[in-house]
JSON list of C-alpha atoms in Angstrom, two decimals:
[
{"chain": "A", "resi": 1, "resn": "GLU", "atom": "CA", "xyz": [4.38, -16.50, -9.13]},
{"chain": "A", "resi": 2, "resn": "VAL", "atom": "CA", "xyz": [4.82, -12.76, -8.72]},
{"chain": "A", "resi": 3, "resn": "GLN", "atom": "CA", "xyz": [7.80, -11.84, -6.54]},
{"chain": "A", "resi": 4, "resn": "LEU", "atom": "CA", "xyz": [9.06, -8.42, -5.52]},
{"chain": "A", "resi": 5, "resn": "LEU", "atom": "CA", "xyz": [12.27, -8.20, -3.52]},
{"chain": "A", "resi": 6, "resn": "GLU", "atom": "CA", "xyz": [13.37, -4.89, -2.07]},
{"chain": "A", "resi": 7, "resn": "SER", "atom": "CA", "xyz": [16.88, -4.12, -0.90]},
{"chain": "A", "resi": 8, "resn": "GLY", "atom": "CA", "xyz": [19.10, -1.21, -0.02]},
{"chain": "A", "resi": 9, "resn": "GLY", "atom": "CA", "xyz": [17.62, -0.21, 3.30]},
{"chain": "A", "resi": 10, "resn": "ASP", "atom": "CA", "xyz": [20.15, 0.89, 5.90]},
{"chain": "A", "resi": 11, "resn": "LEU", "atom": "CA", "xyz": [20.94, 3.25, 8.75]},
{"chain": "A", "resi": 12, "resn": "VAL", "atom": "CA", "xyz": [21.84, 6.66, 7.35]},
{"chain": "A", "resi": 13, "resn": "GLN", "atom": "CA", "xyz": [22.53, 10.03, 8.93]},
{"chain": "A", "resi": 14, "resn": "PRO", "atom": "CA", "xyz": [20.20, 12.98, 8.45]},
{"chain": "A", "resi": 15, "resn": "GLY", "atom": "CA", "xyz": [21.02, 14.74, 5.19]},
{"chain": "A", "resi": 16, "resn": "GLY", "atom": "CA", "xyz": [22.39, 11.54, 3.70]},
{"chain": "A", "resi": 17, "resn": "SER", "atom": "CA", "xyz": [21.39, 9.55, 0.62]},
{"chain": "A", "resi": 18, "resn": "LEU", "atom": "CA", "xyz": [20.32, 6.02, -0.11]},
{"chain": "A", "resi": 19, "resn": "ARG", "atom": "CA", "xyz": [19.14, 4.08, -3.14]},
{"chain": "A", "resi": 20, "resn": "LEU", "atom": "CA", "xyz": [16.53, 1.36, -2.81]},
{"chain": "A", "resi": 21, "resn": "SER", "atom": "CA", "xyz": [16.00, -1.39, -5.36]},
{"chain": "A", "resi": 22, "resn": "CYS", "atom": "CA", "xyz": [13.09, -3.72, -6.04]},
{"chain": "A", "resi": 23, "resn": "VAL", "atom": "CA", "xyz": [13.74, -6.72, -8.27]},
{"chain": "A", "resi": 24, "resn": "ALA", "atom": "CA", "xyz": [10.64, -8.26, -9.81]},
{"chain": "A", "resi": 25, "resn": "SER", "atom": "CA", "xyz": [9.80, -11.61, -11.34]},
{"chain": "A", "resi": 26, "resn": "GLY", "atom": "CA", "xyz": [6.78, -13.62, -12.39]},
{"chain": "A", "resi": 27, "resn": "PHE", "atom": "CA", "xyz": [5.07, -11.01, -14.57]},
{"chain": "A", "resi": 28, "resn": "THR", "atom": "CA", "xyz": [5.69, -8.80, -17.59]},
{"chain": "A", "resi": 29, "resn": "PHE", "atom": "CA", "xyz": [7.55, -6.05, -15.77]},
{"chain": "A", "resi": 30, "resn": "SER", "atom": "CA", "xyz": [7.22, -3.32, -18.39]},
{"chain": "A", "resi": 31, "resn": "SER", "atom": "CA", "xyz": [3.43, -3.70, -18.48]},
{"chain": "A", "resi": 32, "resn": "TYR", "atom": "CA", "xyz": [2.96, -2.66, -14.88]},
{"chain": "A", "resi": 33, "resn": "VAL", "atom": "CA", "xyz": [2.94, 0.65, -13.15]},
{"chain": "A", "resi": 34, "resn": "LEU", "atom": "CA", "xyz": [5.08, 0.51, -10.02]},
{"chain": "A", "resi": 35, "resn": "ASN", "atom": "CA", "xyz": [4.88, 2.28, -6.71]},
{"chain": "A", "resi": 36, "resn": "TRP", "atom": "CA", "xyz": [6.82, 2.89, -3.54]},
{"chain": "A", "resi": 37, "resn": "VAL", "atom": "CA", "xyz": [4.80, 2.92, -0.34]},
{"chain": "A", "resi": 38, "resn": "ARG", "atom": "CA", "xyz": [6.27, 3.45, 3.12]},
{"chain": "A", "resi": 39, "resn": "GLN", "atom": "CA", "xyz": [5.27, 2.71, 6.67]},
{"chain": "A", "resi": 40, "resn": "ALA", "atom": "CA", "xyz": [6.84, 4.46, 9.62]},
{"chain": "A", "resi": 41, "resn": "PRO", "atom": "CA", "xyz": [7.25, 2.34, 12.76]},
{"chain": "A", "resi": 42, "resn": "GLY", "atom": "CA", "xyz": [3.84, 1.64, 14.31]},
{"chain": "A", "resi": 43, "resn": "MET", "atom": "CA", "xyz": [2.10, 3.85, 11.76]},
{"chain": "A", "resi": 44, "resn": "GLY", "atom": "CA", "xyz": [-0.08, 3.47, 8.68]},
{"chain": "A", "resi": 45, "resn": "LEU", "atom": "CA", "xyz": [0.69, 3.27, 4.98]},
{"chain": "A", "resi": 46, "resn": "GLU", "atom": "CA", "xyz": [1.86, 6.29, 3.00]},
{"chain": "A", "resi": 47, "resn": "TRP", "atom": "CA", "xyz": [2.12, 6.31, -0.77]},
{"chain": "A", "resi": 48, "resn": "VAL", "atom": "CA", "xyz": [5.47, 7.77, -1.87]},
{"chain": "A", "resi": 49, "resn": "SER", "atom": "CA", "xyz": [5.81, 7.63, -5.64]},
{"chain": "A", "resi": 50, "resn": "ILE", "atom": "CA", "xyz": [4.58, 6.02, -8.85]},
{"chain": "A", "resi": 51, "resn": "ILE", "atom": "CA", "xyz": [6.15, 5.38, -12.26]},
{"chain": "A", "resi": 52, "resn": "SER", "atom": "CA", "xyz": [4.59, 4.35, -15.54]},
{"chain": "A", "resi": 53, "resn": "GLY", "atom": "CA", "xyz": [5.52, 1.19, -17.41]},
{"chain": "A", "resi": 54, "resn": "ASN", "atom": "CA", "xyz": [7.98, 2.90, -19.73]},
{"chain": "A", "resi": 55, "resn": "GLY", "atom": "CA", "xyz": [9.29, 5.24, -17.04]},
{"chain": "A", "resi": 56, "resn": "ASP", "atom": "CA", "xyz": [8.17, 8.42, -18.76]},
{"chain": "A", "resi": 57, "resn": "THR", "atom": "CA", "xyz": [5.64, 9.50, -16.16]},
{"chain": "A", "resi": 58, "resn": "THR", "atom": "CA", "xyz": [6.30, 9.87, -12.45]},
{"chain": "A", "resi": 59, "resn": "TYR", "atom": "CA", "xyz": [4.49, 11.39, -9.50]},
{"chain": "A", "resi": 60, "resn": "TYR", "atom": "CA", "xyz": [5.51, 12.00, -5.90]},
{"chain": "A", "resi": 61, "resn": "ALA", "atom": "CA", "xyz": [3.96, 12.65, -2.55]},
{"chain": "A", "resi": 62, "resn": "ASP", "atom": "CA", "xyz": [4.48, 16.24, -1.43]},
{"chain": "A", "resi": 63, "resn": "SER", "atom": "CA", "xyz": [6.51, 14.96, 1.53]},
{"chain": "A", "resi": 64, "resn": "VAL", "atom": "CA", "xyz": [9.27, 13.63, -0.74]},
{"chain": "A", "resi": 65, "resn": "LYS", "atom": "CA", "xyz": [8.99, 15.83, -3.83]},
{"chain": "A", "resi": 66, "resn": "GLY", "atom": "CA", "xyz": [12.34, 17.30, -4.81]},
{"chain": "A", "resi": 67, "resn": "ARG", "atom": "CA", "xyz": [14.26, 14.87, -2.60]},
{"chain": "A", "resi": 68, "resn": "PHE", "atom": "CA", "xyz": [13.32, 11.42, -3.94]},
{"chain": "A", "resi": 69, "resn": "THR", "atom": "CA", "xyz": [13.55, 10.12, -7.52]},
{"chain": "A", "resi": 70, "resn": "ILE", "atom": "CA", "xyz": [11.81, 7.01, -8.79]},
{"chain": "A", "resi": 71, "resn": "SER", "atom": "CA", "xyz": [13.15, 5.17, -11.83]},
{"chain": "A", "resi": 72, "resn": "ARG", "atom": "CA", "xyz": [13.09, 1.76, -13.42]},
{"chain": "A", "resi": 73, "resn": "ASP", "atom": "CA", "xyz": [15.23, -0.42, -15.67]},
{"chain": "A", "resi": 74, "resn": "ASN", "atom": "CA", "xyz": [12.91, -2.69, -17.63]},
{"chain": "A", "resi": 75, "resn": "SER", "atom": "CA", "xyz": [15.87, -4.65, -19.00]},
{"chain": "A", "resi": 76, "resn": "LYS", "atom": "CA", "xyz": [16.72, -5.65, -15.44]},
{"chain": "A", "resi": 77, "resn": "ASN", "atom": "CA", "xyz": [13.16, -5.93, -14.07]},
{"chain": "A", "resi": 78, "resn": "THR", "atom": "CA", "xyz": [14.20, -3.49, -11.38]},
{"chain": "A", "resi": 79, "resn": "LEU", "atom": "CA", "xyz": [12.59, -0.48, -9.74]},
{"chain": "A", "resi": 80, "resn": "TYR", "atom": "CA", "xyz": [14.64, 2.12, -7.89]},
{"chain": "A", "resi": 81, "resn": "LEU", "atom": "CA", "xyz": [14.12, 4.90, -5.39]},
{"chain": "A", "resi": 82, "resn": "GLN", "atom": "CA", "xyz": [16.94, 7.41, -5.00]},
{"chain": "A", "resi": 83, "resn": "MET", "atom": "CA", "xyz": [16.49, 9.17, -1.68]},
{"chain": "A", "resi": 84, "resn": "ASN", "atom": "CA", "xyz": [18.46, 12.36, -0.97]},
{"chain": "A", "resi": 85, "resn": "SER", "atom": "CA", "xyz": [18.43, 14.87, 1.88]},
{"chain": "A", "resi": 86, "resn": "LEU", "atom": "CA", "xyz": [17.02, 12.24, 4.18]},
{"chain": "A", "resi": 87, "resn": "ARG", "atom": "CA", "xyz": [15.26, 13.32, 7.37]},
{"chain": "A", "resi": 88, "resn": "ALA", "atom": "CA", "xyz": [14.31, 11.52, 10.54]},
{"chain": "A", "resi": 89, "resn": "ASP", "atom": "CA", "xyz": [10.68, 11.39, 9.42]},
{"chain": "A", "resi": 90, "resn": "ASP", "atom": "CA", "xyz": [11.72, 9.34, 6.36]},
{"chain": "A", "resi": 91, "resn": "THR", "atom": "CA", "xyz": [12.41, 6.44, 8.72]},
{"chain": "A", "resi": 92, "resn": "ALA", "atom": "CA", "xyz": [10.13, 3.64, 7.56]},
{"chain": "A", "resi": 93, "resn": "VAL", "atom": "CA", "xyz": [9.80, 0.29, 5.89]},
{"chain": "A", "resi": 94, "resn": "TYR", "atom": "CA", "xyz": [9.66, 0.94, 2.15]},
{"chain": "A", "resi": 95, "resn": "TYR", "atom": "CA", "xyz": [7.55, -1.38, 0.01]},
{"chain": "A", "resi": 96, "resn": "CYS", "atom": "CA", "xyz": [7.36, -1.66, -3.75]},
{"chain": "A", "resi": 97, "resn": "ALA", "atom": "CA", "xyz": [3.93, -2.50, -5.13]},
{"chain": "A", "resi": 98, "resn": "THR", "atom": "CA", "xyz": [2.54, -3.25, -8.56]},
{"chain": "A", "resi": 99, "resn": "LYS", "atom": "CA", "xyz": [-0.45, -1.64, -10.15]},
{"chain": "A", "resi": 100, "resn": "ARG", "atom": "CA", "xyz": [-2.05, -2.52, -13.45]},
{"chain": "A", "resi": 101, "resn": "VAL", "atom": "CA", "xyz": [-2.48, 0.33, -15.94]},
{"chain": "A", "resi": 102, "resn": "GLY", "atom": "CA", "xyz": [-5.71, 2.23, -15.46]},
{"chain": "A", "resi": 103, "resn": "THR", "atom": "CA", "xyz": [-7.91, 2.62, -12.43]},
{"chain": "A", "resi": 104, "resn": "ASN", "atom": "CA", "xyz": [-6.66, -0.30, -10.39]},
{"chain": "A", "resi": 105, "resn": "PRO", "atom": "CA", "xyz": [-5.41, -1.02, -6.87]},
{"chain": "A", "resi": 106, "resn": "PHE", "atom": "CA", "xyz": [-2.01, -2.32, -5.78]},
{"chain": "A", "resi": 107, "resn": "ASP", "atom": "CA", "xyz": [-2.00, -5.99, -6.69]},
{"chain": "A", "resi": 108, "resn": "TYR", "atom": "CA", "xyz": [1.26, -7.27, -5.27]},
{"chain": "A", "resi": 109, "resn": "TRP", "atom": "CA", "xyz": [3.65, -6.03, -2.62]},
{"chain": "A", "resi": 110, "resn": "GLY", "atom": "CA", "xyz": [7.22, -6.85, -1.73]},
{"chain": "A", "resi": 111, "resn": "GLN", "atom": "CA", "xyz": [8.28, -7.63, 1.83]},
{"chain": "A", "resi": 112, "resn": "GLY", "atom": "CA", "xyz": [9.84, -4.24, 2.36]},
{"chain": "A", "resi": 113, "resn": "THR", "atom": "CA", "xyz": [13.22, -2.81, 3.29]},
{"chain": "A", "resi": 114, "resn": "LEU", "atom": "CA", "xyz": [13.89, -0.74, 6.41]},
{"chain": "A", "resi": 115, "resn": "VAL", "atom": "CA", "xyz": [15.36, 2.74, 6.16]},
{"chain": "A", "resi": 116, "resn": "THR", "atom": "CA", "xyz": [16.46, 4.34, 9.42]},
{"chain": "A", "resi": 117, "resn": "VAL", "atom": "CA", "xyz": [17.54, 7.97, 9.44]},
{"chain": "A", "resi": 118, "resn": "SER", "atom": "CA", "xyz": [19.35, 8.82, 12.63]},
{"chain": "A", "resi": 119, "resn": "SER", "atom": "CA", "xyz": [22.57, 10.31, 13.88]},
{"chain": "B", "resi": 1, "resn": "GLU", "atom": "CA", "xyz": [-6.16, 15.41, -1.92]},
{"chain": "B", "resi": 2, "resn": "ILE", "atom": "CA", "xyz": [-8.80, 12.87, -0.95]},
{"chain": "B", "resi": 3, "resn": "VAL", "atom": "CA", "xyz": [-8.67, 12.09, 2.77]},
{"chain": "B", "resi": 4, "resn": "MET", "atom": "CA", "xyz": [-9.67, 8.57, 3.83]},
{"chain": "B", "resi": 5, "resn": "THR", "atom": "CA", "xyz": [-10.98, 8.12, 7.36]},
{"chain": "B", "resi": 6, "resn": "GLN", "atom": "CA", "xyz": [-11.39, 4.68, 8.93]},
{"chain": "B", "resi": 7, "resn": "SER", "atom": "CA", "xyz": [-13.38, 3.76, 12.01]},
{"chain": "B", "resi": 8, "resn": "PRO", "atom": "CA", "xyz": [-13.05, 2.46, 14.56]},
{"chain": "B", "resi": 9, "resn": "ALA", "atom": "CA", "xyz": [-9.30, 2.59, 15.12]},
{"chain": "B", "resi": 10, "resn": "THR", "atom": "CA", "xyz": [-9.50, -0.68, 17.06]},
{"chain": "B", "resi": 11, "resn": "LEU", "atom": "CA", "xyz": [-12.21, -3.32, 16.97]},
{"chain": "B", "resi": 12, "resn": "SER", "atom": "CA", "xyz": [-12.31, -6.06, 19.61]},
{"chain": "B", "resi": 13, "resn": "VAL", "atom": "CA", "xyz": [-14.12, -9.14, 18.36]},
{"chain": "B", "resi": 14, "resn": "SER", "atom": "CA", "xyz": [-14.44, -12.74, 19.53]},
{"chain": "B", "resi": 15, "resn": "PRO", "atom": "CA", "xyz": [-13.59, -15.56, 17.12]},
{"chain": "B", "resi": 16, "resn": "GLY", "atom": "CA", "xyz": [-16.66, -16.56, 15.14]},
{"chain": "B", "resi": 17, "resn": "GLU", "atom": "CA", "xyz": [-18.28, -13.15, 15.47]},
{"chain": "B", "resi": 18, "resn": "ARG", "atom": "CA", "xyz": [-18.94, -10.63, 12.73]},
{"chain": "B", "resi": 19, "resn": "ALA", "atom": "CA", "xyz": [-16.70, -7.60, 12.23]},
{"chain": "B", "resi": 20, "resn": "THR", "atom": "CA", "xyz": [-17.76, -4.45, 10.43]},
{"chain": "B", "resi": 21, "resn": "LEU", "atom": "CA", "xyz": [-15.14, -1.87, 9.44]},
{"chain": "B", "resi": 22, "resn": "SER", "atom": "CA", "xyz": [-15.91, 1.54, 7.98]},
{"chain": "B", "resi": 23, "resn": "CYS", "atom": "CA", "xyz": [-14.08, 3.81, 5.58]},
{"chain": "B", "resi": 24, "resn": "ARG", "atom": "CA", "xyz": [-15.14, 7.29, 4.53]},
{"chain": "B", "resi": 25, "resn": "ALA", "atom": "CA", "xyz": [-13.72, 9.40, 1.70]},
{"chain": "B", "resi": 26, "resn": "SER", "atom": "CA", "xyz": [-13.65, 13.20, 1.83]},
{"chain": "B", "resi": 27, "resn": "GLN", "atom": "CA", "xyz": [-15.11, 13.28, -1.68]},
{"chain": "B", "resi": 28, "resn": "SER", "atom": "CA", "xyz": [-16.58, 10.70, -4.01]},
{"chain": "B", "resi": 29, "resn": "VAL", "atom": "CA", "xyz": [-14.24, 7.97, -5.24]},
{"chain": "B", "resi": 30, "resn": "GLY", "atom": "CA", "xyz": [-16.95, 6.06, -7.09]},
{"chain": "B", "resi": 31, "resn": "SER", "atom": "CA", "xyz": [-16.23, 2.38, -6.59]},
{"chain": "B", "resi": 32, "resn": "ASN", "atom": "CA", "xyz": [-12.46, 2.79, -6.82]},
{"chain": "B", "resi": 33, "resn": "LEU", "atom": "CA", "xyz": [-11.82, 1.64, -3.29]},
{"chain": "B", "resi": 34, "resn": "ALA", "atom": "CA", "xyz": [-9.59, -1.19, -2.12]},
{"chain": "B", "resi": 35, "resn": "TRP", "atom": "CA", "xyz": [-9.12, -2.95, 1.21]},
{"chain": "B", "resi": 36, "resn": "TYR", "atom": "CA", "xyz": [-5.81, -4.41, 2.32]},
{"chain": "B", "resi": 37, "resn": "GLN", "atom": "CA", "xyz": [-4.96, -6.72, 5.21]},
{"chain": "B", "resi": 38, "resn": "GLN", "atom": "CA", "xyz": [-1.66, -6.44, 7.04]},
{"chain": "B", "resi": 39, "resn": "LYS", "atom": "CA", "xyz": [-0.42, -8.86, 9.66]},
{"chain": "B", "resi": 40, "resn": "PRO", "atom": "CA", "xyz": [2.50, -8.04, 11.99]},
{"chain": "B", "resi": 41, "resn": "GLY", "atom": "CA", "xyz": [5.84, -8.12, 10.19]},
{"chain": "B", "resi": 42, "resn": "GLN", "atom": "CA", "xyz": [4.22, -8.73, 6.81]},
{"chain": "B", "resi": 43, "resn": "ALA", "atom": "CA", "xyz": [3.47, -6.67, 3.76]},
{"chain": "B", "resi": 44, "resn": "PRO", "atom": "CA", "xyz": [-0.09, -5.59, 3.03]},
{"chain": "B", "resi": 45, "resn": "ARG", "atom": "CA", "xyz": [-2.21, -7.97, 0.98]},
{"chain": "B", "resi": 46, "resn": "LEU", "atom": "CA", "xyz": [-4.99, -6.93, -1.40]},
{"chain": "B", "resi": 47, "resn": "LEU", "atom": "CA", "xyz": [-8.35, -8.22, -0.18]},
{"chain": "B", "resi": 48, "resn": "ILE", "atom": "CA", "xyz": [-11.05, -6.26, -1.98]},
{"chain": "B", "resi": 49, "resn": "TYR", "atom": "CA", "xyz": [-11.01, -3.94, -4.98]},
{"chain": "B", "resi": 50, "resn": "GLY", "atom": "CA", "xyz": [-13.73, -2.12, -6.86]},
{"chain": "B", "resi": 51, "resn": "ALA", "atom": "CA", "xyz": [-15.32, -1.71, -3.42]},
{"chain": "B", "resi": 52, "resn": "SER", "atom": "CA", "xyz": [-16.80, -5.21, -3.50]},
{"chain": "B", "resi": 53, "resn": "THR", "atom": "CA", "xyz": [-14.71, -7.63, -5.61]},
{"chain": "B", "resi": 54, "resn": "ARG", "atom": "CA", "xyz": [-12.63, -10.13, -3.71]},
{"chain": "B", "resi": 55, "resn": "ALA", "atom": "CA", "xyz": [-9.05, -10.55, -4.87]},
{"chain": "B", "resi": 56, "resn": "THR", "atom": "CA", "xyz": [-7.80, -13.97, -5.93]},
{"chain": "B", "resi": 57, "resn": "GLY", "atom": "CA", "xyz": [-7.74, -16.44, -3.08]},
{"chain": "B", "resi": 58, "resn": "VAL", "atom": "CA", "xyz": [-9.62, -14.27, -0.58]},
{"chain": "B", "resi": 59, "resn": "PRO", "atom": "CA", "xyz": [-12.16, -16.27, 1.44]},
{"chain": "B", "resi": 60, "resn": "ALA", "atom": "CA", "xyz": [-15.86, -15.59, 0.94]},
{"chain": "B", "resi": 61, "resn": "ARG", "atom": "CA", "xyz": [-16.25, -14.48, 4.57]},
{"chain": "B", "resi": 62, "resn": "PHE", "atom": "CA", "xyz": [-14.73, -11.16, 3.47]},
{"chain": "B", "resi": 63, "resn": "SER", "atom": "CA", "xyz": [-17.12, -8.82, 1.71]},
{"chain": "B", "resi": 64, "resn": "GLY", "atom": "CA", "xyz": [-17.02, -5.17, 0.73]},
{"chain": "B", "resi": 65, "resn": "SER", "atom": "CA", "xyz": [-19.79, -2.73, 0.02]},
{"chain": "B", "resi": 66, "resn": "GLY", "atom": "CA", "xyz": [-20.44, 0.92, -0.61]},
{"chain": "B", "resi": 67, "resn": "SER", "atom": "CA", "xyz": [-19.80, 3.57, -3.23]},
{"chain": "B", "resi": 68, "resn": "GLY", "atom": "CA", "xyz": [-19.15, 7.27, -3.39]},
{"chain": "B", "resi": 69, "resn": "THR", "atom": "CA", "xyz": [-17.90, 8.25, 0.04]},
{"chain": "B", "resi": 70, "resn": "GLU", "atom": "CA", "xyz": [-19.04, 5.48, 2.40]},
{"chain": "B", "resi": 71, "resn": "PHE", "atom": "CA", "xyz": [-17.60, 1.98, 2.39]},
{"chain": "B", "resi": 72, "resn": "THR", "atom": "CA", "xyz": [-17.75, -1.10, 4.59]},
{"chain": "B", "resi": 73, "resn": "LEU", "atom": "CA", "xyz": [-15.62, -4.22, 4.96]},
{"chain": "B", "resi": 74, "resn": "THR", "atom": "CA", "xyz": [-17.41, -7.08, 6.67]},
{"chain": "B", "resi": 75, "resn": "ILE", "atom": "CA", "xyz": [-15.82, -10.26, 7.97]},
{"chain": "B", "resi": 76, "resn": "SER", "atom": "CA", "xyz": [-18.74, -12.58, 8.54]},
{"chain": "B", "resi": 77, "resn": "SER", "atom": "CA", "xyz": [-17.18, -15.00, 11.03]},
{"chain": "B", "resi": 78, "resn": "LEU", "atom": "CA", "xyz": [-13.76, -14.08, 12.31]},
{"chain": "B", "resi": 79, "resn": "GLN", "atom": "CA", "xyz": [-11.09, -16.74, 12.15]},
{"chain": "B", "resi": 80, "resn": "SER", "atom": "CA", "xyz": [-7.84, -16.62, 14.11]},
{"chain": "B", "resi": 81, "resn": "GLU", "atom": "CA", "xyz": [-5.91, -15.68, 10.98]},
{"chain": "B", "resi": 82, "resn": "ASP", "atom": "CA", "xyz": [-8.11, -12.62, 10.40]},
{"chain": "B", "resi": 83, "resn": "PHE", "atom": "CA", "xyz": [-6.81, -10.66, 13.37]},
{"chain": "B", "resi": 84, "resn": "ALA", "atom": "CA", "xyz": [-4.78, -7.98, 11.64]},
{"chain": "B", "resi": 85, "resn": "VAL", "atom": "CA", "xyz": [-4.83, -4.35, 10.58]},
{"chain": "B", "resi": 86, "resn": "TYR", "atom": "CA", "xyz": [-7.06, -3.39, 7.66]},
{"chain": "B", "resi": 87, "resn": "TYR", "atom": "CA", "xyz": [-6.51, -0.37, 5.42]},
{"chain": "B", "resi": 88, "resn": "CYS", "atom": "CA", "xyz": [-8.75, 1.19, 2.82]},
{"chain": "B", "resi": 89, "resn": "GLN", "atom": "CA", "xyz": [-7.29, 3.02, -0.18]},
{"chain": "B", "resi": 90, "resn": "GLN", "atom": "CA", "xyz": [-8.80, 5.17, -2.89]},
{"chain": "B", "resi": 91, "resn": "TYR", "atom": "CA", "xyz": [-7.37, 4.96, -6.39]},
{"chain": "B", "resi": 92, "resn": "ASN", "atom": "CA", "xyz": [-9.94, 7.09, -8.16]},
{"chain": "B", "resi": 93, "resn": "ASN", "atom": "CA", "xyz": [-8.32, 10.50, -8.00]},
{"chain": "B", "resi": 94, "resn": "TRP", "atom": "CA", "xyz": [-4.53, 10.71, -7.82]},
{"chain": "B", "resi": 95, "resn": "PRO", "atom": "CA", "xyz": [-1.87, 11.74, -7.19]},
{"chain": "B", "resi": 96, "resn": "PRO", "atom": "CA", "xyz": [-1.73, 11.26, -4.35]},
{"chain": "B", "resi": 97, "resn": "LEU", "atom": "CA", "xyz": [-3.00, 7.74, -3.84]},
{"chain": "B", "resi": 98, "resn": "THR", "atom": "CA", "xyz": [-4.33, 7.80, -0.30]},
{"chain": "B", "resi": 99, "resn": "PHE", "atom": "CA", "xyz": [-4.87, 5.27, 2.46]},
{"chain": "B", "resi": 100, "resn": "GLY", "atom": "CA", "xyz": [-6.99, 5.38, 5.55]},
{"chain": "B", "resi": 101, "resn": "GLY", "atom": "CA", "xyz": [-5.33, 5.25, 8.94]},
{"chain": "B", "resi": 102, "resn": "GLY", "atom": "CA", "xyz": [-6.22, 1.60, 9.47]},
{"chain": "B", "resi": 103, "resn": "THR", "atom": "CA", "xyz": [-8.46, -0.45, 11.75]},
{"chain": "B", "resi": 104, "resn": "LYS", "atom": "CA", "xyz": [-6.85, -2.99, 14.03]},
{"chain": "B", "resi": 105, "resn": "VAL", "atom": "CA", "xyz": [-9.02, -6.06, 14.56]},
{"chain": "B", "resi": 106, "resn": "GLU", "atom": "CA", "xyz": [-8.02, -7.67, 17.83]},
{"chain": "B", "resi": 107, "resn": "ILE", "atom": "CA", "xyz": [-9.14, -10.65, 19.84]},
{"chain": "B", "resi": 108, "resn": "LYS", "atom": "CA", "xyz": [-11.74, -9.83, 22.46]}
]
């Protein structure tokens, strides 16, 4: 059974930093592209970032480019999102989601971790 | 960036009735369109991919159609567990991967 478990969400002040983690099990971790998707309270889904199976290729939404860094440790089956210079509009539930290589949708999602940016 | 537009924003339907949800892309995405279901407090769940292929375990009352820029999700006979928010997503041309704003299916 595929499982994705996010952690690291917290209350942080504007301008602060936070690192999210997503631990995976139930599939061959290094074979999957991984994503972060967020959802602000009461709002829709917003794709944040994507990373290739070996970690060499990454892309970001314009809203987080230069502030967030996605990475992965395939030896630990773990995906990360380093978030710096946090702003109030980064407040959201952050989900990790898997995607098979190629033109494919997001197969599996974690339950999410809440990040609140507020003073 | 491909903009995905869903309509209506809210759909009020009685149990047992048919629900039809629409999704439009600002440019062609071929058949690279997915639908997700999200219930309150839960993560999204993949329902349909390739515009019309049901994901594993998805009941046959869910069907998807369309290609290019116009897509439809149909729920043939709404069950109580189907009341949720539904999102479309294009994965044809990225980054960015883009979602529609969602359609909330509520009990009439």
